[in-house]
Amino acid sequence: MAPKKVELKKEAVKMSPEPETAKEPDFDPQSIKIEFSTDQIEEFKEAFQLFDRTAENQKKILFSQCGDVMRALGQNPTNAEVLRVLGRPRPEDMDSKLVDFETFLPMLQHVAQSRDKGTYEDFVEGLRVFDKEGNGSVMGAELRHVLVTLGERMTEGEVDNLLAGQEDANGCINYEAFVKHIMAG
Amino acid sequence: MSIRAALLIQRWYRQYAARLEMRRRCTWKIFQSIEYAGEQDQIKLYTFFGFLMDHFTPASSERNLISHIFRKNEFCHDTEWERYFCYKSIEVTDSYTGPHLTFPMTFCGVSKLVEAFKHKQQLHARYVLQLLGETWRLLRIFPNISQISAYHNKQITICGDLHGQLEDLLLIFYKNGLPSSEKPYVFNGDFVDRGKNSLEILLILFGFLLVYPNDVHLNRGNHEDHIVNLRYGFTKEVLGKYRVHGKKILKLLQKIFSWLPLATVIDNKVLIVHGGISDKTDLDAIARVDRHKYGSALTPPKPTKHAVNGSKTQTINNREACGPVEGRRRVCSLTYCSSGPAHRHDLPRRSLHNAHISSQLNWSLEKELKKRRRLAGFDQSYRELRTSDSDPESGETTETDVGEWKQIVDVLWSDPMAQNGCIPNEVRGGGCYWGPDVTEEVLGRHNLQLLIRSHECKQDGYEFCHNRRVLTIFSASNYYEVGSNRGAYIRMGPDLVPHFIQYQASRTCRELTLRQSVGWTERSALRALREQLFVHKSDLISAFQEFDPNNKGMISLRHWASATERVLNLGLPWRLLRPQHVSSTQCGMVDYQQWIRELSITEPKQEISDNSILETMYKNHSNLETIFRIIDTDHSGLISFEEFRQTWKLLSSHLQTEISDKAIADLAQSIDFNKDGVIDINEFMEAFRLVDISAHT
């Protein structure tokens, strides 16, 4: 089901910059102005509560879940961006510290305002890098290797999930169709 | 360049996975809410029956319809029961192609049985009764709490709910091996209902129990209860498979269920019960009860002693004894041996929960029932019901029985919650919700280190909570729908550390991708939800119209969500579900009339003049079926028109709505009732099942 996407100003199509370095200023929730509508906020609350595994009515999620909830709500931050809005927590905090909705909302707003979300065209361009023959398809095996070894690495299982049913008999993936499939998810 | 591309793909994947996860959680919530609402419904129905039993004259036809489910056993001694259950007169003819069993049961015999069931054969009624008879005899000598040990390097296997899903049991045996002295098993209840092979599972488990009584341990679950079985399919399954001897088999099973042990303890350290605990849980008390007295956990016990007749009640007795009983409202039931003293303040006990809530219910129900009875002409003359006359003696007896009963209900029905404390389990209607502090207290008090329980379906087949002191294990995979969840079992050695093995039974679902399986389950859940919305059509429209005083046909999203939740009361995330249900919104407004029309449910082709009775029927599909099956005392699957009419009267009392005789007559006519004067329950229920036309596209 398509989640509500937050309206953004149209950005120029370009590849995302390098991942944020430590030189970036710390995330300051006080500086964020919430621009979501009441209806949107109510919907976010529902989703937030759906991920609440801690309690009946405790209405909190773990640090480690924040990224997923933002993504479920139509954003797609990198893991680095998520860690930044969480205040760069220690690894051991991720599965123990909790966030309530009031704390979560400014984080979501900030991520929603990020300029490098990556459009359909960006995504296709990204995959075109691996299109050695320029024929609209990439080798599944190569893509697998890249996703597991570079960037914010995925597991074998995650890659299997991603590529399930996408490779043809020769192990090739038509990437325009693939991108449509992922974005429709 | 490659790194940037990789990053992009990876973040998109993560979004894709998160959205899928959200859909999966939504779907889960839908199934679970509808399931628990059904359970709550049933408890309400039985609370109502209990009330009827206490407050109607014995001769009233309504009471007669249902009194047998509360009646004490017809025979008093086990020897008489043995005669009744005797299998010896049942002949196995040459045309029978199923397995032949010899007794005493052997490992070969049970293995043969497993193989036969794998090949979809059916066991002859003679062998069924024989096997069940042996099981009953064996269970009677077991204590309430089985004590077992994992010393001597024995790995113990612990399984959770199976719910009639034979494929899961077979898969467990395939992966783990059959039970034996070297391979002890604990099965933690809920073997029956919902799935279609409940009886086969029981026969296999009992077979192994007979062969290895020290190494196979069965705990009773809340579904090992003949009254629950009436609603959730086990009764229907047995009667369908054994048309001649089904009733006897069910009766024997009723006894067996009441004799199933309530708990298992491993090395005095690990407690295994089906539901859970409460702050009152006391294993010593549980060890002492006469567990077989509690046939169904849904009906509280009648006090065992008869109270001394106080002076107030003496005159009533005399009057009741002298004159005709019909048409007279019973004030208190001292005169009727089967029920024992029942006072006005009995009702709170019947409802399983807070007294004050029930007494409010009691009062308004009282008024309604009075009016109804007057209208129905049941009462020639009646008097006001007495306000509570507490009889201290009977009160004492009653309290002990009720205390014991509560221990059992808590152990079979409770669920853990995250907050501290212990509160009644309103969702299920029985048992309680218990918190981590209660876990610590109860485990500490009994010097235990782990509580293993089942009762709740879990996505991965198992789940820890309460600081890993409580472990839920659930062994019915694809419980809600193909692909909905995995099943799991536990292997535990002398170190008492649980290890998990997970599985999913259906071959079809293993071939589905994650996304396909989420989609499949989701479609099924949405179908179920649409049915719920449809049956509450009129209530929904009324609720929407409250927010639309000018009758524009549009309401805001916020009002739509809150009205829908108020009517359905399922605790669902309606805004998230909206895109699946409401195709059109303009500027945050919902065209609710169109939405209702778009629910795309077809009604059956029958021409019924009275729409309200149809809606009542859809809303109360399960209640109706339950009442039918209770009324059908000879389990023939057939009821007469008069019984049909009485069913509707009962239902209308329970729901506190008027259902006219004409409407009932119309309904009866529409299914060609009058041709032979009887109706087949199954056919009737099928004829009025809702069909979602989108299921066929």
PDB file of C-alpha atoms in Angstrom, chain A residues 1 25 39 42 44 49 69 71 80-81 108 114 118 121 136 141 158 181:
ATOM      1  CA  MET A   1       0.000   0.000   0.000  1.00  0.00           C
ATOM      2  CA  PRO A  25      26.717  19.871  13.030  1.00  0.00           C
ATOM      3  CA  ASP A  39      -4.056  14.460   9.329  1.00  0.00           C
ATOM      4  CA  GLU A  42      -2.348  11.354  13.050  1.00  0.00           C
ATOM      5  CA  PHE A  44       2.234   8.868  11.469  1.00  0.00           C
ATOM      6  CA  GLN A  49       2.142   2.610  17.356  1.00  0.00           C
ATOM      7  CA  VAL A  69       9.458   3.604  10.838  1.00  0.00           C
ATOM      8  CA  ARG A  71      10.998   4.463   5.815  1.00  0.00           C
ATOM      9  CA  ALA A  80      24.069   7.363   8.558  1.00  0.00           C
ATOM     10  CA  GLU A  81      21.345   9.997   8.366  1.00  0.00           C
ATOM     11  CA  LEU A 108      10.976  12.630  10.705  1.00  0.00           C
ATOM     12  CA  SER A 114      16.487  16.353   3.193  1.00  0.00           C
ATOM     13  CA  GLY A 118      16.844  10.215  -4.817  1.00  0.00           C
ATOM     14  CA  GLU A 121      15.763   8.860 -12.405  1.00  0.00           C
ATOM     15  CA  GLY A 136      19.090  -1.982 -20.151  1.00  0.00           C
ATOM     16  CA  ALA A 141      25.403 -11.663  -9.541  1.00  0.00           C
ATOM     17  CA  GLU A 158      18.220  -8.968   2.226  1.00  0.00           C
ATOM     18  CA  HIS A 181       8.938  -2.762  -8.715  1.00  0.00           C
TER      19      HIS A 181
END
